[in-house]
C-alpha positions as YAML, in Angstrom:
chain: A
units: angstrom
residues:
- id: 1
  name: MET
  ca: [0.26, -0.23, -0.12]
- id: 2
  name: ARG
  ca: [1.53, 3.45, -0.45]
- id: 3
  name: ILE
  ca: [1.09, 7.11, 1.15]
- id: 4
  name: LEU
  ca: [0.72, 9.89, -0.81]
- id: 5
  name: LEU
  ca: [0.73, 9.64, -4.96]
- id: 6
  name: VAL
  ca: [3.68, 8.20, -5.79]
- id: 7
  name: CYS
  ca: [5.88, 10.84, -7.22]
- id: 8
  name: SER
  ca: [7.50, 11.20, -11.00]
- id: 9
  name: LEU
  ca: [4.25, 11.17, -12.88]
- id: 10
  name: ALA
  ca: [4.10, 10.21, -16.36]
- id: 11
  name: VAL
  ca: [7.49, 9.01, -17.81]
- id: 12
  name: ALA
  ca: [5.93, 8.23, -21.29]
- id: 13
  name: LEU
  ca: [8.68, 9.04, -23.37]
- id: 14
  name: ALA
  ca: [12.45, 9.43, -22.51]
- id: 15
  name: VAL
  ca: [13.48, 12.80, -23.89]
- id: 16
  name: LEU
  ca: [17.66, 13.40, -24.44]
- id: 17
  name: ALA
  ca: [19.31, 15.99, -26.33]
- id: 18
  name: PRO
  ca: [22.52, 15.36, -28.44]
- id: 19
  name: GLY
  ca: [25.41, 15.35, -25.90]
- id: 20
  name: GLY
  ca: [23.26, 15.56, -22.59]
- id: 21
  name: ARG
  ca: [19.90, 16.46, -21.31]
- id: 22
  name: ALA
  ca: [16.96, 18.89, -22.81]
- id: 23
  name: ALA
  ca: [16.52, 20.96, -19.08]
- id: 24
  name: HIS
  ca: [16.15, 23.75, -17.49]
- id: 25
  name: LYS
  ca: [18.38, 26.08, -16.44]
- id: 26
  name: ALA
  ca: [18.55, 26.63, -12.38]
- id: 27
  name: GLY
  ca: [17.68, 30.26, -10.72]
- id: 28
  name: GLY
  ca: [14.69, 30.31, -13.16]
- id: 29
  name: ALA
  ca: [10.33, 31.46, -12.97]
- id: 30
  name: LEU
  ca: [8.52, 28.30, -13.01]
- id: 31
  name: HIS
  ca: [4.87, 28.43, -13.40]
- id: 32
  name: GLY
  ca: [2.00, 27.11, -11.79]
- id: 33
  name: THR
  ca: [-1.28, 26.82, -12.45]
- id: 34
  name: VAL
  ca: [-4.53, 24.68, -10.94]
- id: 35
  name: GLY
  ca: [-7.81, 25.24, -12.29]
- id: 36
  name: PRO
  ca: [-11.32, 26.76, -12.55]
- id: 37
  name: GLY
  ca: [-11.53, 23.66, -14.38]
- id: 38
  name: PHE
  ca: [-9.67, 20.36, -14.12]
- id: 39
  name: THR
  ca: [-6.36, 21.65, -14.87]
- id: 40
  name: ILE
  ca: [-2.99, 22.26, -13.62]
- id: 41
  name: GLN
  ca: [0.08, 22.83, -15.38]
- id: 42
  name: LEU
  ca: [3.24, 23.49, -14.48]
- id: 43
  name: VAL
  ca: [5.40, 25.94, -17.61]
- id: 44
  name: ASP
  ca: [8.93, 27.45, -17.25]
- id: 45
  name: ALA
  ca: [9.19, 31.56, -17.93]
- id: 46
  name: SER
  ca: [8.68, 31.13, -21.72]
- id: 47
  name: GLY
  ca: [4.98, 28.85, -21.35]
- id: 48
  name: ALA
  ca: [6.33, 25.50, -21.83]
- id: 49
  name: ARG
  ca: [5.42, 22.87, -20.25]
- id: 50
  name: VAL
  ca: [8.23, 21.74, -18.01]
- id: 51
  name: THR
  ca: [9.33, 17.86, -17.88]
- id: 52
  name: HIS
  ca: [13.26, 18.52, -17.15]
- id: 53
  name: LEU
  ca: [15.50, 20.82, -14.45]
- id: 54
  name: ASP
  ca: [18.35, 20.83, -13.60]
- id: 55
  name: PRO
  ca: [19.54, 20.47, -9.89]
- id: 56
  name: GLY
  ca: [19.21, 24.14, -8.05]
- id: 57
  name: ASN
  ca: [17.36, 27.01, -6.89]
- id: 58
  name: TYR
  ca: [13.90, 28.23, -8.63]
- id: 59
  name: THR
  ca: [11.20, 30.37, -8.26]
- id: 60
  name: VAL
  ca: [7.98, 28.39, -8.55]
- id: 61
  name: GLN
  ca: [4.87, 30.90, -8.56]
- id: 62
  name: VAL
  ca: [1.34, 29.11, -8.29]
- id: 63
  name: ASP
  ca: [-1.80, 30.48, -9.14]
- id: 64
  name: ASP
  ca: [-4.52, 28.82, -6.99]
- id: 65
  name: LEU
  ca: [-7.99, 29.75, -9.77]
- id: 66
  name: SER
  ca: [-10.30, 27.52, -7.87]
- id: 67
  name: PRO
  ca: [-11.71, 26.71, -4.62]
- id: 68
  name: GLY
  ca: [-12.03, 23.41, -4.82]
- id: 69
  name: HIS
  ca: [-8.75, 22.22, -6.24]
- id: 70
  name: ASN
  ca: [-5.09, 22.53, -5.19]
- id: 71
  name: PHE
  ca: [-1.39, 22.43, -6.29]
- id: 72
  name: HIS
  ca: [0.83, 20.21, -4.30]
- id: 73
  name: VAL
  ca: [3.98, 19.44, -5.13]
- id: 74
  name: PHE
  ca: [6.46, 17.32, -3.63]
- id: 75
  name: GLY
  ca: [9.97, 15.30, -4.41]
- id: 76
  name: PRO
  ca: [13.41, 14.73, -2.59]
- id: 77
  name: GLY
  ca: [13.26, 17.35, -0.14]
- id: 78
  name: VAL
  ca: [10.55, 18.57, -1.59]
- id: 79
  name: ASP
  ca: [6.85, 19.59, -0.15]
- id: 80
  name: LEU
  ca: [4.31, 22.23, -1.28]
- id: 81
  name: ALA
  ca: [0.63, 22.96, -1.21]
- id: 82
  name: THR
  ca: [-1.95, 25.81, -1.80]
- id: 83
  name: ASP
  ca: [-4.80, 24.57, 0.34]
- id: 84
  name: VAL
  ca: [-7.84, 22.85, -1.23]
- id: 85
  name: LEU
  ca: [-10.47, 26.00, 0.23]
- id: 86
  name: GLY
  ca: [-9.04, 28.45, -0.87]
- id: 87
  name: THR
  ca: [-7.66, 30.98, -3.91]
- id: 88
  name: GLY
  ca: [-5.11, 33.12, -4.66]
- id: 89
  name: SER
  ca: [-1.30, 32.78, -5.58]
- id: 90
  name: ALA
  ca: [2.12, 31.92, -3.42]
- id: 91
  name: THR
  ca: [5.44, 31.89, -4.78]
- id: 92
  name: TRP
  ca: [7.52, 29.82, -3.23]
- id: 93
  name: ASN
  ca: [11.39, 29.21, -3.63]
- id: 94
  name: VAL
  ca: [12.39, 25.65, -3.87]
- id: 95
  name: THR
  ca: [15.67, 23.64, -3.86]
- id: 96
  name: PHE
  ca: [14.79, 20.46, -6.63]
- id: 97
  name: THR
  ca: [17.73, 18.12, -6.26]
- id: 98
  name: ASP
  ca: [18.51, 15.24, -8.37]
- id: 99
  name: GLY
  ca: [15.18, 13.00, -8.77]
- id: 100
  name: SER
  ca: [11.73, 12.45, -9.48]
- id: 101
  name: TYR
  ca: [9.11, 15.22, -8.40]
- id: 102
  name: ALA
  ca: [4.98, 15.34, -9.04]
- id: 103
  name: PHE
  ca: [2.69, 18.28, -8.86]
- id: 104
  name: VAL
  ca: [-1.03, 16.64, -8.40]
- id: 105
  name: CYS
  ca: [-4.39, 18.11, -7.37]
- id: 106
  name: ASP
  ca: [-4.88, 16.79, -4.36]
- id: 107
  name: PRO
  ca: [-9.27, 15.69, -4.05]
- id: 108
  name: HIS
  ca: [-8.40, 14.72, -8.02]
- id: 109
  name: VAL
  ca: [-5.23, 13.36, -8.21]
- id: 110
  name: GLY
  ca: [-6.78, 10.78, -10.62]
- id: 111
  name: GLU
  ca: [-7.23, 13.23, -12.61]
- id: 112
  name: MET
  ca: [-5.17, 16.18, -12.97]
- id: 113
  name: SER
  ca: [-1.46, 15.36, -12.33]
- id: 114
  name: GLY
  ca: [1.41, 15.75, -13.79]
- id: 115
  name: GLY
  ca: [5.79, 14.72, -13.34]
- id: 116
  name: PHE
  ca: [9.10, 16.16, -14.47]
- id: 117
  name: THR
  ca: [12.71, 15.38, -13.29]
- id: 118
  name: VAL
  ca: [15.71, 16.99, -11.99]
- id: 119
  name: GLY
  ca: [19.08, 16.33, -12.54]
- id: 120
  name: ASN
  ca: [20.50, 12.56, -13.66]
- id: 121
  name: ALA
  ca: [17.04, 11.15, -13.66]
- id: 122
  name: ALA
  ca: [15.36, 10.18, -16.97]
- id: 123
  name: THR
  ca: [13.96, 12.95, -18.67]
- id: 124
  name: THR
  ca: [10.19, 12.69, -18.73]
- id: 125
  name: THR
  ca: [7.33, 13.93, -20.97]
- id: 126
  name: SER
  ca: [4.14, 14.72, -19.84]
- id: 127
  name: ALA
  ca: [3.97, 17.90, -17.16]
- id: 128
  name: GLY
  ca: [0.36, 18.66, -16.73]
- id: 129
  name: SER
  ca: [-3.43, 17.23, -17.40]
- id: 130
  name: SER
  ca: [-6.30, 18.92, -18.86]
- id: 131
  name: GLY
  ca: [-8.76, 16.61, -17.00]
- id: 132
  name: SER
  ca: [-10.06, 15.12, -20.33]
- id: 133
  name: GLY
  ca: [-8.14, 11.54, -19.46]
- id: 134
  name: GLY
  ca: [-6.97, 9.07, -16.49]
- id: 135
  name: SER
  ca: [-3.27, 9.89, -14.24]
- id: 136
  name: PRO
  ca: [-0.14, 9.97, -15.87]
- id: 137
  name: ALA
  ca: [1.52, 6.81, -14.54]
- id: 138
  name: ARG
  ca: [3.76, 6.73, -11.12]
- id: 139
  name: ALA
  ca: [7.38, 6.07, -11.71]
- id: 140
  name: ASN
  ca: [9.83, 5.03, -8.20]
- id: 141
  name: THR
  ca: [11.12, 8.31, -6.08]
- id: 142
  name: SER
  ca: [13.45, 8.14, -3.62]
- id: 143
  name: THR
  ca: [12.53, 9.63, 0.10]
- id: 144
  name: PRO
  ca: [12.70, 13.07, 0.87]
- id: 145
  name: ALA
  ca: [12.70, 14.93, 3.90]
- id: 146
  name: ALA
  ca: [10.40, 17.80, 3.13]
- id: 147
  name: GLN
  ca: [9.34, 21.13, 4.30]
- id: 148
  name: GLN
  ca: [6.34, 23.35, 4.06]
- id: 149
  name: THR
  ca: [6.85, 26.91, 3.63]
- id: 150
  name: THR
  ca: [4.91, 29.15, 4.37]
- id: 151
  name: ALA
  ca: [2.28, 30.11, 1.22]
- id: 152
  name: SER
  ca: [-0.71, 33.30, 0.70]
- id: 153
  name: THR
  ca: [-3.34, 30.81, 1.50]
- id: 154
  name: ASN
  ca: [-2.00, 29.49, 4.93]
- id: 155
  name: THR
  ca: [-1.11, 25.22, 4.16]
- id: 156
  name: PRO
  ca: [-0.22, 23.81, 6.99]
- id: 157
  name: ASN
  ca: [3.35, 22.20, 7.51]
- id: 158
  name: ALA
  ca: [3.83, 18.75, 6.15]
- id: 159
  name: PRO
  ca: [5.87, 16.13, 7.96]
- id: 160
  name: THR
  ca: [8.47, 14.17, 6.09]
- id: 161
  name: VAL
  ca: [6.83, 12.15, 3.16]
- id: 162
  name: ARG
  ca: [8.03, 8.23, 2.51]
- id: 163
  name: ARG
  ca: [8.43, 7.24, -0.82]
- id: 164
  name: ALA
  ca: [7.50, 3.34, -2.35]
- id: 165
  name: SER
  ca: [9.98, 1.35, -3.37]
- id: 166
  name: THR
  ca: [7.50, 0.10, -6.37]
- id: 167
  name: THR
  ca: [5.08, 1.42, -8.32]
- id: 168
  name: THR
  ca: [1.59, 0.97, -6.84]
- id: 169
  name: ALA
  ca: [-1.84, 2.97, -6.59]
- id: 170
  name: PRO
  ca: [-2.12, 5.73, -3.47]
- id: 171
  name: SER
  ca: [-3.87, 4.41, -0.52]
- id: 172
  name: VAL
  ca: [-6.24, 7.43, 1.11]
- id: 173
  name: ILE
  ca: [-7.29, 7.83, 4.08]
- id: 174
  name: ARG
  ca: [-10.41, 11.05, 4.09]
- id: 175
  name: ALA
  ca: [-11.77, 12.37, 7.80]
- id: 176
  name: THR
  ca: [-14.08, 15.28, 7.51]
- id: 177
  name: LEU
  ca: [-14.47, 17.75, 10.54]
- id: 178
  name: THR
  ca: [-17.88, 19.66, 10.58]
- id: 179
  name: SER
  ca: [-18.67, 21.87, 14.38]
- id: 180
  name: THR
  ca: [-21.22, 19.19, 14.52]
- id: 181
  name: ASN
  ca: [-19.92, 15.79, 13.27]
- id: 182
  name: LEU
  ca: [-16.45, 13.78, 12.35]
- id: 183
  name: THR
  ca: [-16.22, 11.10, 9.43]
- id: 184
  name: ILE
  ca: [-13.15, 9.11, 8.14]
- id: 185
  name: THR
  ca: [-13.84, 6.46, 6.04]
- id: 186
  name: PRO
  ca: [-12.27, 4.25, 5.41]
- id: 187
  name: VAL
  ca: [-12.09, 2.82, 9.12]
- id: 188
  name: VAL
  ca: [-10.53, -0.88, 8.33]
- id: 189
  name: VAL
  ca: [-7.33, -0.81, 6.04]
- id: 190
  name: LYS
  ca: [-4.43, -2.87, 5.89]
- id: 191
  name: ALA
  ca: [-0.84, -2.74, 7.23]
- id: 192
  name: GLY
  ca: [1.53, 0.00, 4.94]
- id: 193
  name: ASP
  ca: [1.53, 3.82, 3.63]
- id: 194
  name: PHE
  ca: [-0.92, 5.75, 3.38]
- id: 195
  name: ALA
  ca: [-1.81, 9.42, 2.00]
- id: 196
  name: PHE
  ca: [-4.18, 10.84, 5.35]
- id: 197
  name: VAL
  ca: [-6.44, 13.79, 4.10]
- id: 198
  name: VAL
  ca: [-7.93, 16.19, 7.05]
- id: 199
  name: ARG
  ca: [-11.06, 18.18, 5.78]
- id: 200
  name: ASP
  ca: [-11.17, 20.62, 8.55]
- id: 201
  name: LEU
  ca: [-13.60, 22.98, 8.56]
- id: 202
  name: SER
  ca: [-14.25, 23.78, 11.81]
- id: 203
  name: HIS
  ca: [-13.15, 26.98, 13.36]
- id: 204
  name: ALA
  ca: [-13.43, 25.33, 17.50]
- id: 205
  name: ARG
  ca: [-12.57, 21.86, 16.95]
- id: 206
  name: GLY
  ca: [-9.65, 20.11, 16.31]
- id: 207
  name: PHE
  ca: [-9.26, 16.63, 14.82]
- id: 208
  name: TRP
  ca: [-6.64, 14.36, 16.62]
- id: 209
  name: LEU
  ca: [-4.82, 10.57, 15.63]
- id: 210
  name: ALA
  ca: [-2.65, 8.51, 17.88]
- id: 211
  name: GLY
  ca: [-1.43, 5.34, 17.66]
- id: 212
  name: SER
  ca: [1.20, 3.09, 17.07]
- id: 213
  name: GLY
  ca: [4.54, 5.50, 15.77]
- id: 214
  name: VAL
  ca: [2.04, 7.92, 14.66]
- id: 215
  name: THR
  ca: [0.44, 10.84, 16.86]
- id: 216
  name: ARG
  ca: [-0.94, 13.92, 14.13]
- id: 217
  name: HIS
  ca: [-3.20, 16.63, 15.41]
- id: 218
  name: THR
  ca: [-5.33, 19.56, 13.34]
- id: 219
  name: SER
  ca: [-5.47, 23.23, 14.34]
- id: 220
  name: ARG
  ca: [-8.62, 23.87, 16.95]
- id: 221
  name: THR
  ca: [-8.70, 27.39, 15.22]
- id: 222
  name: ARG
  ca: [-7.44, 27.01, 11.68]
- id: 223
  name: VAL
  ca: [-9.80, 25.39, 9.24]
- id: 224
  name: GLY
  ca: [-8.15, 24.19, 5.39]
- id: 225
  name: THR
  ca: [-6.90, 20.64, 4.38]
- id: 226
  name: ILE
  ca: [-4.09, 19.16, 5.25]
- id: 227
  name: ARG
  ca: [-2.93, 16.01, 4.05]
- id: 228
  name: TRP
  ca: [-0.26, 14.23, 6.60]
- id: 229
  name: PRO
  ca: [2.03, 10.83, 5.09]
- id: 230
  name: ILE
  ca: [2.09, 8.20, 7.57]
- id: 231
  name: THR
  ca: [2.24, 4.51, 8.53]
- id: 232
  name: LEU
  ca: [0.06, 1.89, 9.79]
- id: 233
  name: ALA
  ca: [1.22, -1.01, 11.19]
- id: 234
  name: PRO
  ca: [-0.79, -4.02, 12.54]
- id: 235
  name: GLY
  ca: [-3.57, -2.81, 15.82]
- id: 236
  name: ARG
  ca: [-6.03, 0.20, 16.54]
- id: 237
  name: TYR
  ca: [-5.17, 3.52, 16.35]
- id: 238
  name: SER
  ca: [-7.58, 6.10, 17.86]
- id: 239
  name: TYR
  ca: [-8.94, 9.26, 16.38]
- id: 240
  name: GLY
  ca: [-11.58, 12.20, 17.94]
- id: 241
  name: VAL
  ca: [-11.82, 15.84, 18.75]
- id: 242
  name: ASN
  ca: [-9.66, 18.23, 20.66]
- id: 243
  name: GLY
  ca: [-8.04, 15.39, 22.58]
- id: 244
  name: ARG
  ca: [-11.30, 13.24, 23.30]
- id: 245
  name: PRO
  ca: [-11.34, 10.33, 20.99]
- id: 246
  name: VAL
  ca: [-14.74, 9.24, 19.18]
- id: 247
  name: GLY
  ca: [-13.53, 5.87, 17.20]
- id: 248
  name: THR
  ca: [-11.40, 3.68, 15.98]
- id: 249
  name: LEU
  ca: [-8.80, 2.64, 12.51]
- id: 250
  name: THR
  ca: [-8.22, -1.10, 12.57]
- id: 251
  name: VAL
  ca: [-5.36, -1.68, 10.88]
- id: 252
  name: ASP
  ca: [-4.77, -5.50, 9.69]
- id: 253
  name: PRO
  ca: [-1.82, -6.77, 9.13]
...
């Protein structure tokens, strides 16, 4: 089972320039856009879709044009996202290193996803989705130490992201917290890696999850969507509101 949408999406065709890779030089500006429809893309300053970059520092400007989508880019050393519930612009100073990266809309990863490679990783072609077809293939990636930076959309801090050693579909557990209700699905899973997506809609209540190797919680006063990459071991995990348990997540071997 798998955690977060394993990277690098869209390995459709290798593209190598004579004598080396076709790549964007470090230090440039990249532009990401998501919405208003089911579209997501990442382009360079000339408007060309990004498929391969040289390692180094880049400025990534993101325009999030839909309250139902977000722009989430992740890979070695990078895990940045706008908020699903908000719109606006964010500017991130990002250091890309050798490896594979993906950018997705978290609620619609099957329809809105793209990928690119950096440095010595194999060059890929796809760099976005128009929403007219399924998601591209996902390839292997390394294990980054991901850190969230502050954006104009106030995305919560992201913990370390783990990646699969094989190509698998992501395993997602979703929880929704409102001022009066808490739902979580599924509540019985097999042990493994997951993306735990919490949609917190309450200004006075916070969601928490605790069990073997896992302790996570949202703020009581902040609303938004947060994504936790977690590994669940066989056993039982408690979840609840404001420190009070209300249910159990069962993890089978």
